Amino acid sequence: MRLLVLGGTGWLGGHVAAQALASGHDVTCVSRRSAAAAGAHVVHADRDRDDALTEVAAGRWDAAVDVATGPGQVRRAVRDLGEAVAKYVYVSSVSAYASQHESDADESAALFEPLEADELASVADYGAAKSACEQAVRTGFPGRRHAIVRPGLIGGPGDRSGRTGYWPRRFAHPSNPAGEVLVPDAPQLPTSVIDVRDLAAFLLTLAVGDAHGAFNAVGEPVAFFDHLAAAREAAGHTGPVVLAGQQWLRAHEVDEWAGPRSLPLWLADPEMYGMNTRSNARARAAGLVLRPLAETLTDALADALSADGDLARGAGLTDAEERELLAELARGRPAPRR
């Protein structure tokens, strides 16, 4: 198969290119950067330029995999590659869904109204931008010529967002001599992670196969405390786990989900829980295979431990921040421990 990877030198695109090469496919990556999997051809291009895909549009490709977020980039790709590519596999997101409240929702759930602009004005446009990209792909590659993949949280080795590496690394390296680790008291919170390697394999399955349409490529729902238990086991942590109330954390300016001074994966609003409980039945039927969460977290830990610097990289609390919060919590009422 001749495979075109639009963005094949980044994290997910790099895994797609590497796995395709390992399977014997001919791979060309379109990217601003030079670094690509060994054996891949690289076409240097800035997809913000109108003529970025002129060179690859002159060829013939069995499939293309696109990981772009900007609607303008995808609209131009669909315009230029309509006659050159047999099947277009687009990586969207569960963020394209207009509501994250319903549990076990499938691919028929309503999407955001597509963003009309070619570029995002802010991160708030992300879901509408993905919806706009999907619309362009469906229009330009109708019927069996497209597959749209909506991942949830992508994790595993190489996750520079810190969302899947923070907890195993924190348990492996507590911030304090007592080995205490601060976690949100969120027993009802579901989590869901898909390993980047499993997602890449599924994208290739769609590229070479006949399955078409939309697919929720999400991990199985796992209760937050069970996720933490798997992270503790991966890290060999035996110290106390200190629970902090969600209102207390908010009052102390701890952020949710990701970013600086956050507790990753934590979502305080139950209206968002459906993001982590979407049905992956259609994707599984089309060939999605998921490895155990413990394997993803163990490998994420090994990757996180190989990095230099303080614990918080992309998401989480620094050692100093966690120690300060633990001390503040201890000055108040005794905190429950698990």
GROMACS .gro file of C-alpha atoms in nm:
model
  338
    1MET     CA    1   0.000   0.000   0.000
    2ARG     CA    2   0.115   0.354  -0.075
    3LEU     CA    3   0.029   0.552   0.238
    4LEU     CA    4   0.036   0.930   0.274
    5VAL     CA    5   0.061   1.053   0.634
    6LEU     CA    6  -0.023   1.421   0.669
    7GLY     CA    7   0.171   1.508   0.981
    8GLY     CA    8   0.376   1.189   1.006
    9THR     CA    9   0.663   1.325   1.214
   10GLY     CA   10   0.474   1.400   1.538
   11TRP     CA   11   0.364   1.168   1.817
   12LEU     CA   12   0.061   0.986   1.675
   13GLY     CA   13   0.158   1.035   1.311
   14GLY     CA   14   0.504   0.903   1.388
   15HIS     CA   15   0.358   0.583   1.530
   16VAL     CA   16   0.136   0.544   1.224
   17ALA     CA   17   0.433   0.583   0.990
   18ALA     CA   18   0.654   0.346   1.191
   19GLN     CA   19   0.390   0.072   1.212
   20ALA     CA   20   0.308   0.107   0.842
   21LEU     CA   21   0.674   0.071   0.750
   22ALA     CA   22   0.707  -0.232   0.977
   23SER     CA   23   0.416  -0.388   0.787
   24GLY     CA   24   0.592  -0.336   0.454
   25HIS     CA   25   0.398  -0.037   0.326
   26ASP     CA   26   0.544   0.252   0.127
   27VAL     CA   27   0.510   0.561   0.346
   28THR     CA   28   0.539   0.931   0.264
   29CYS     CA   29   0.506   1.192   0.540
   30VAL     CA   30   0.410   1.554   0.479
   31SER     CA   31   0.549   1.777   0.750
   32ARG     CA   32   0.737   2.096   0.829
   33ARG     CA   33   0.992   1.884   1.014
   34SER     CA   34   1.257   1.648   0.883
   35ALA     CA   35   1.248   1.384   1.157
   36ALA     CA   36   1.049   1.080   1.045
   37ALA     CA   37   1.047   0.705   1.096
   38ALA     CA   38   1.343   0.537   0.929
   39GLY     CA   39   1.248   0.438   0.575
   40ALA     CA   40   0.975   0.699   0.528
   41HIS     CA   41   0.988   0.957   0.252
   42VAL     CA   42   0.944   1.315   0.374
   43VAL     CA   43   0.787   1.598   0.178
   44HIS     CA   44   0.851   1.929   0.353
   45ALA     CA   45   0.548   2.153   0.340
   46ASP     CA   46   0.370   2.418   0.542
   47ARG     CA   47   0.002   2.326   0.534
   48ASP     CA   48  -0.096   2.683   0.604
   49ARG     CA   49   0.015   2.759   0.246
   50ASP     CA   50  -0.244   2.717  -0.025
   51ASP     CA   51  -0.005   2.517  -0.247
   52ALA     CA   52   0.139   2.297   0.030
   53LEU     CA   53   0.015   1.967  -0.117
   54THR     CA   54   0.088   2.033  -0.484
   55GLU     CA   55   0.372   1.778  -0.494
   56VAL     CA   56   0.183   1.488  -0.333
   57ALA     CA   57  -0.138   1.570  -0.521
   58ALA     CA   58   0.043   1.470  -0.840
   59GLY     CA   59   0.087   1.114  -0.711
   60ARG     CA   60  -0.150   0.826  -0.644
   61TRP     CA   61  -0.211   0.700  -0.290
   62ASP     CA   62  -0.408   0.403  -0.161
   63ALA     CA   63  -0.485   0.591   0.161
   64ALA     CA   64  -0.408   0.907   0.352
   65VAL     CA   65  -0.408   0.956   0.730
   66ASP     CA   66  -0.460   1.314   0.848
   67VAL     CA   67  -0.416   1.435   1.207
   68ALA     CA   68  -0.472   1.809   1.146
   69THR     CA   69  -0.698   2.028   1.359
   70GLY     CA   70  -0.724   2.344   1.150
   71PRO     CA   71  -1.030   2.336   0.921
   72GLY     CA   72  -0.844   2.529   0.653
   73GLN     CA   73  -0.569   2.269   0.637
   74VAL     CA   74  -0.819   1.986   0.600
   75ARG     CA   75  -1.039   2.172   0.352
   76ARG     CA   76  -0.737   2.237   0.129
   77ALA     CA   77  -0.622   1.876   0.161
   78VAL     CA   78  -0.964   1.745   0.060
   79ARG     CA   79  -0.969   1.987  -0.233
   80ASP     CA   80  -0.623   1.891  -0.357
   81LEU     CA   81  -0.623   1.516  -0.285
   82GLY     CA   82  -0.971   1.419  -0.400
   83GLU     CA   83  -0.840   1.260  -0.721
   84ALA     CA   84  -0.509   1.138  -0.576
   85VAL     CA   85  -0.620   0.944  -0.265
   86ALA     CA   86  -0.847   0.641  -0.268
   87LYS     CA   87  -0.940   0.651   0.103
   88TYR     CA   88  -0.906   0.931   0.357
   89VAL     CA   89  -0.870   0.846   0.727
   90TYR     CA   90  -0.919   1.152   0.947
   91VAL     CA   91  -0.831   1.170   1.316
   92SER     CA   92  -1.100   1.378   1.485
   93SER     CA   93  -1.181   1.374   1.859
   94VAL     CA   94  -1.463   1.297   2.101
   95SER     CA   95  -1.445   1.673   2.164
   96ALA     CA   96  -1.638   1.711   1.838
   97TYR     CA   97  -1.952   1.594   2.021
   98ALA     CA   98  -2.178   1.876   2.135
   99SER     CA   99  -2.253   1.709   2.470
  100GLN     CA  100  -2.032   1.507   2.702
  101HIS     CA  101  -2.310   1.423   2.946
  102GLU     CA  102  -2.469   1.105   2.811
  103SER     CA  103  -2.316   0.773   2.913
  104ASP     CA  104  -2.235   0.502   2.656
  105ALA     CA  105  -2.319   0.733   2.365
  106ASP     CA  106  -2.229   0.603   2.020
  107GLU     CA  107  -2.123   0.768   1.695
  108SER     CA  108  -2.475   0.892   1.619
  109ALA     CA  109  -2.458   1.157   1.895
  110ALA     CA  110  -2.486   1.520   1.781
  111LEU     CA  111  -2.172   1.711   1.687
  112PHE     CA  112  -2.089   2.077   1.733
  113GLU     CA  113  -2.190   2.307   1.451
  114PRO     CA  114  -1.886   2.316   1.219
  115LEU     CA  115  -1.652   2.610   1.263
  116GLU     CA  116  -1.681   2.840   0.962
  117ALA     CA  117  -1.335   2.989   1.001
  118ASP     CA  118  -1.024   2.818   0.867
  119GLU     CA  119  -0.833   2.871   1.191
  120LEU     CA  120  -0.915   2.840   1.561
  121ALA     CA  121  -0.946   3.171   1.745
  122SER     CA  122  -0.897   2.994   2.080
  123VAL     CA  123  -0.893   2.649   2.237
  124ALA     CA  124  -1.269   2.690   2.288
  125ASP     CA  125  -1.308   2.636   1.912
  126TYR     CA  126  -1.146   2.291   1.922
  127GLY     CA  127  -1.463   2.081   1.911
  128ALA     CA  128  -1.626   2.293   1.639
  129ALA     CA  129  -1.300   2.286   1.441
  130LYS     CA  130  -1.288   1.907   1.449
  131SER     CA  131  -1.653   1.897   1.343
  132ALA     CA  132  -1.570   2.125   1.048
  133CYS     CA  133  -1.281   1.899   0.946
  134GLU     CA  134  -1.511   1.597   0.957
  135GLN     CA  135  -1.764   1.776   0.740
  136ALA     CA  136  -1.499   1.852   0.480
  137VAL     CA  137  -1.380   1.489   0.471
  138ARG     CA  138  -1.732   1.347   0.442
  139THR     CA  139  -1.809   1.585   0.157
  140GLY     CA  140  -1.485   1.538  -0.036
  141PHE     CA  141  -1.453   1.161   0.019
  142PRO     CA  142  -1.811   1.034   0.031
  143GLY     CA  143  -1.935   0.688   0.115
  144ARG     CA  144  -1.674   0.417   0.154
  145ARG     CA  145  -1.387   0.653   0.072
  146HIS     CA  146  -1.353   0.793   0.426
  147ALA     CA  147  -1.312   0.687   0.785
  148ILE     CA  148  -1.338   0.932   1.074
  149VAL     CA  149  -1.180   0.831   1.403
  150ARG     CA  150  -1.276   1.007   1.727
  151PRO     CA  151  -1.024   0.925   1.998
  152GLY     CA  152  -1.063   1.013   2.362
  153LEU     CA  153  -0.758   1.072   2.579
  154ILE     CA  154  -0.450   0.932   2.403
  155GLY     CA  155  -0.177   0.805   2.634
  156GLY     CA  156   0.132   0.594   2.667
  157PRO     CA  157   0.500   0.654   2.601
  158GLY     CA  158   0.571   0.988   2.442
  159ASP     CA  159   0.270   1.164   2.596
  160ARG     CA  160   0.411   1.511   2.655
  161SER     CA  161   0.080   1.641   2.786
  162GLY     CA  162   0.163   1.467   3.115
  163ARG     CA  163  -0.190   1.336   3.157
  164THR     CA  164  -0.103   0.965   3.154
  165GLY     CA  165   0.252   0.992   3.287
  166TYR     CA  166   0.185   1.213   3.590
  167TRP     CA  167   0.017   0.963   3.822
  168PRO     CA  168   0.258   0.669   3.783
  169ARG     CA  169   0.555   0.905   3.806
  170ARG     CA  170   0.409   1.083   4.110
  171PHE     CA  171   0.355   0.750   4.286
  172ALA     CA  172   0.709   0.648   4.194
  173HIS     CA  173   0.850   0.976   4.326
  174PRO     CA  174   0.638   1.127   4.606
  175SER     CA  175   0.716   1.487   4.690
  176ASN     CA  176   0.766   1.422   5.061
  177PRO     CA  177   0.952   1.184   5.297
  178ALA     CA  178   0.625   1.028   5.418
  179GLY     CA  179   0.547   0.913   5.065
  180GLU     CA  180   0.208   1.085   5.066
  181VAL     CA  181   0.037   1.149   4.732
  182LEU     CA  182  -0.246   1.400   4.701
  183VAL     CA  183  -0.544   1.292   4.488
  184PRO     CA  184  -0.895   1.430   4.431
  185ASP     CA  185  -1.175   1.262   4.623
  186ALA     CA  186  -1.373   1.172   4.308
  187PRO     CA  187  -1.505   0.817   4.349
  188GLN     CA  188  -1.769   0.849   4.074
  189LEU     CA  189  -1.532   0.984   3.809
  190PRO     CA  190  -1.473   0.755   3.509
  191THR     CA  191  -1.149   0.764   3.312
  192SER     CA  192  -1.067   0.631   2.966
  193VAL     CA  193  -0.731   0.608   2.790
  194ILE     CA  194  -0.638   0.469   2.450
  195ASP     CA  195  -0.273   0.379   2.402
  196VAL     CA  196  -0.115   0.573   2.115
  197ARG     CA  197   0.020   0.247   1.973
  198ASP     CA  198  -0.326   0.088   1.966
  199LEU     CA  199  -0.475   0.397   1.803
  200ALA     CA  200  -0.205   0.397   1.535
  201ALA     CA  201  -0.269   0.030   1.464
  202PHE     CA  202  -0.643   0.097   1.428
  203LEU     CA  203  -0.582   0.384   1.186
  204LEU     CA  204  -0.379   0.148   0.969
  205THR     CA  205  -0.650  -0.117   0.991
  206LEU     CA  206  -0.898   0.137   0.854
  207ALA     CA  207  -0.655   0.256   0.588
  208VAL     CA  208  -0.604  -0.091   0.440
  209GLY     CA  209  -0.953  -0.231   0.505
  210ASP     CA  210  -1.310  -0.172   0.394
  211ALA     CA  211  -1.456  -0.030   0.718
  212HIS     CA  212  -1.579   0.325   0.673
  213GLY     CA  213  -1.775   0.594   0.854
  214ALA     CA  214  -1.719   0.721   1.209
  215PHE     CA  215  -1.560   0.534   1.499
  216ASN     CA  216  -1.514   0.616   1.867
  217ALA     CA  217  -1.156   0.502   1.929
  218VAL     CA  218  -1.165   0.516   2.307
  219GLY     CA  219  -1.040   0.301   2.591
  220GLU     CA  220  -1.265   0.109   2.823
  221PRO     CA  221  -1.412   0.314   3.110
  222VAL     CA  222  -1.215   0.271   3.432
  223ALA     CA  223  -1.310   0.427   3.765
  224PHE     CA  224  -1.067   0.700   3.869
  225PHE     CA  225  -0.963   0.519   4.187
  226ASP     CA  226  -0.902   0.199   3.986
  227HIS     CA  227  -0.689   0.401   3.744
  228LEU     CA  228  -0.489   0.532   4.039
  229ALA     CA  229  -0.454   0.179   4.177
  230ALA     CA  230  -0.305   0.066   3.846
  231ALA     CA  231  -0.065   0.362   3.852
  232ARG     CA  232   0.037   0.282   4.210
  233GLU     CA  233   0.103  -0.080   4.121
  234ALA     CA  234   0.312   0.023   3.820
  235ALA     CA  235   0.514   0.252   4.047
  236GLY     CA  236   0.537   0.017   4.346
  237HIS     CA  237   0.392   0.284   4.577
  238THR     CA  238   0.299   0.178   4.930
  239GLY     CA  239   0.269   0.517   5.100
  240PRO     CA  240  -0.048   0.701   5.203
  241VAL     CA  241  -0.291   0.835   4.945
  242VAL     CA  242  -0.437   1.159   5.078
  243LEU     CA  243  -0.782   1.253   4.951
  244ALA     CA  244  -0.870   1.618   4.900
  245GLY     CA  245  -1.228   1.733   4.849
  246GLN     CA  246  -1.306   1.872   4.508
  247GLN     CA  247  -1.436   2.203   4.642
  248TRP     CA  248  -1.124   2.234   4.859
  249LEU     CA  249  -0.902   2.180   4.556
  250ARG     CA  250  -1.088   2.442   4.357
  251ALA     CA  251  -1.064   2.686   4.646
  252HIS     CA  252  -0.688   2.629   4.647
  253GLU     CA  253  -0.664   2.699   4.273
  254VAL     CA  254  -0.585   2.346   4.161
  255ASP     CA  255  -0.692   2.298   3.801
  256GLU     CA  256  -0.867   1.999   3.648
  257TRP     CA  257  -0.767   1.765   3.367
  258ALA     CA  258  -0.432   1.905   3.251
  259GLY     CA  259  -0.195   2.199   3.254
  260PRO     CA  260   0.017   2.364   3.524
  261ARG     CA  261  -0.092   2.325   3.888
  262SER     CA  262  -0.343   2.056   3.797
  263LEU     CA  263  -0.439   1.707   3.904
  264PRO     CA  264  -0.456   1.523   3.570
  265LEU     CA  265  -0.767   1.334   3.460
  266TRP     CA  266  -0.975   1.499   3.735
  267LEU     CA  267  -1.311   1.637   3.620
  268ALA     CA  268  -1.531   1.790   3.887
  269ASP     CA  269  -1.838   1.843   3.668
  270PRO     CA  270  -2.045   1.524   3.622
  271GLU     CA  271  -2.179   1.676   3.300
  272MET     CA  272  -1.838   1.593   3.148
  273TYR     CA  273  -1.826   1.228   3.259
  274GLY     CA  274  -1.977   1.102   2.933
  275MET     CA  275  -1.653   1.193   2.756
  276ASN     CA  276  -1.495   0.891   2.929
  277THR     CA  277  -1.781   0.646   2.883
  278ARG     CA  278  -1.847   0.657   2.509
  279SER     CA  279  -1.918   0.329   2.333
  280ASN     CA  280  -1.629   0.180   2.137
  281ALA     CA  281  -1.834  -0.116   2.012
  282ARG     CA  282  -1.826  -0.006   1.649
  283ALA     CA  283  -1.450   0.047   1.656
  284ARG     CA  284  -1.391  -0.291   1.818
  285ALA     CA  285  -1.603  -0.457   1.552
  286ALA     CA  286  -1.387  -0.286   1.289
  287GLY     CA  287  -1.062  -0.414   1.441
  288LEU     CA  288  -0.969  -0.191   1.735
  289VAL     CA  289  -0.761  -0.389   1.987
  290LEU     CA  290  -0.683  -0.237   2.327
  291ARG     CA  291  -0.395  -0.337   2.551
  292PRO     CA  292  -0.442  -0.343   2.931
  293LEU     CA  293  -0.430  -0.005   3.107
  294ALA     CA  294  -0.154  -0.138   3.332
  295GLU     CA  295   0.074  -0.183   3.032
  296THR     CA  296   0.008   0.169   2.909
  297LEU     CA  297   0.081   0.319   3.251
  298THR     CA  298   0.393   0.106   3.304
  299ASP     CA  299   0.534   0.219   2.970
  300ALA     CA  300   0.429   0.580   3.035
  301LEU     CA  301   0.617   0.562   3.366
  302ALA     CA  302   0.934   0.435   3.201
  303ASP     CA  303   0.911   0.719   2.952
  304ALA     CA  304   0.840   0.980   3.219
  305LEU     CA  305   1.134   0.864   3.432
  306SER     CA  306   1.364   0.913   3.136
  307ALA     CA  307   1.291   1.287   3.130
  308ASP     CA  308   1.482   1.542   3.332
  309GLY     CA  309   1.339   1.816   3.546
  310ASP     CA  310   1.060   1.851   3.799
  311LEU     CA  311   0.763   1.620   3.801
  312ALA     CA  312   0.507   1.851   3.640
  313ARG     CA  313   0.568   1.842   3.265
  314GLY     CA  314   0.263   1.962   3.079
  315ALA     CA  315   0.027   1.861   3.358
  316GLY     CA  316   0.029   1.808   3.732
  317LEU     CA  317   0.164   1.958   4.050
  318THR     CA  318   0.529   2.034   4.107
  319ASP     CA  319   0.687   1.878   4.415
  320ALA     CA  320   0.674   2.213   4.594
  321GLU     CA  321   0.308   2.267   4.505
  322GLU     CA  322   0.206   1.924   4.631
  323ARG     CA  323   0.399   1.966   4.958
  324GLU     CA  324   0.234   2.304   5.014
  325LEU     CA  325  -0.113   2.162   4.953
  326LEU     CA  326  -0.053   1.859   5.176
  327ALA     CA  327   0.065   2.089   5.456
  328GLU     CA  328  -0.237   2.315   5.413
  329LEU     CA  329  -0.471   2.017   5.420
  330ALA     CA  330  -0.303   1.883   5.734
  331ARG     CA  331  -0.351   2.218   5.910
  332GLY     CA  332  -0.724   2.180   5.858
  333ARG     CA  333  -0.925   1.873   5.941
  334PRO     CA  334  -0.762   1.529   5.923
  335ALA     CA  335  -0.774   1.406   5.565
  336PRO     CA  336  -0.909   1.061   5.480
  337ARG     CA  337  -0.652   0.817   5.346
  338ARG     CA  338  -0.697   0.518   5.125
   0.00000   0.00000   0.00000
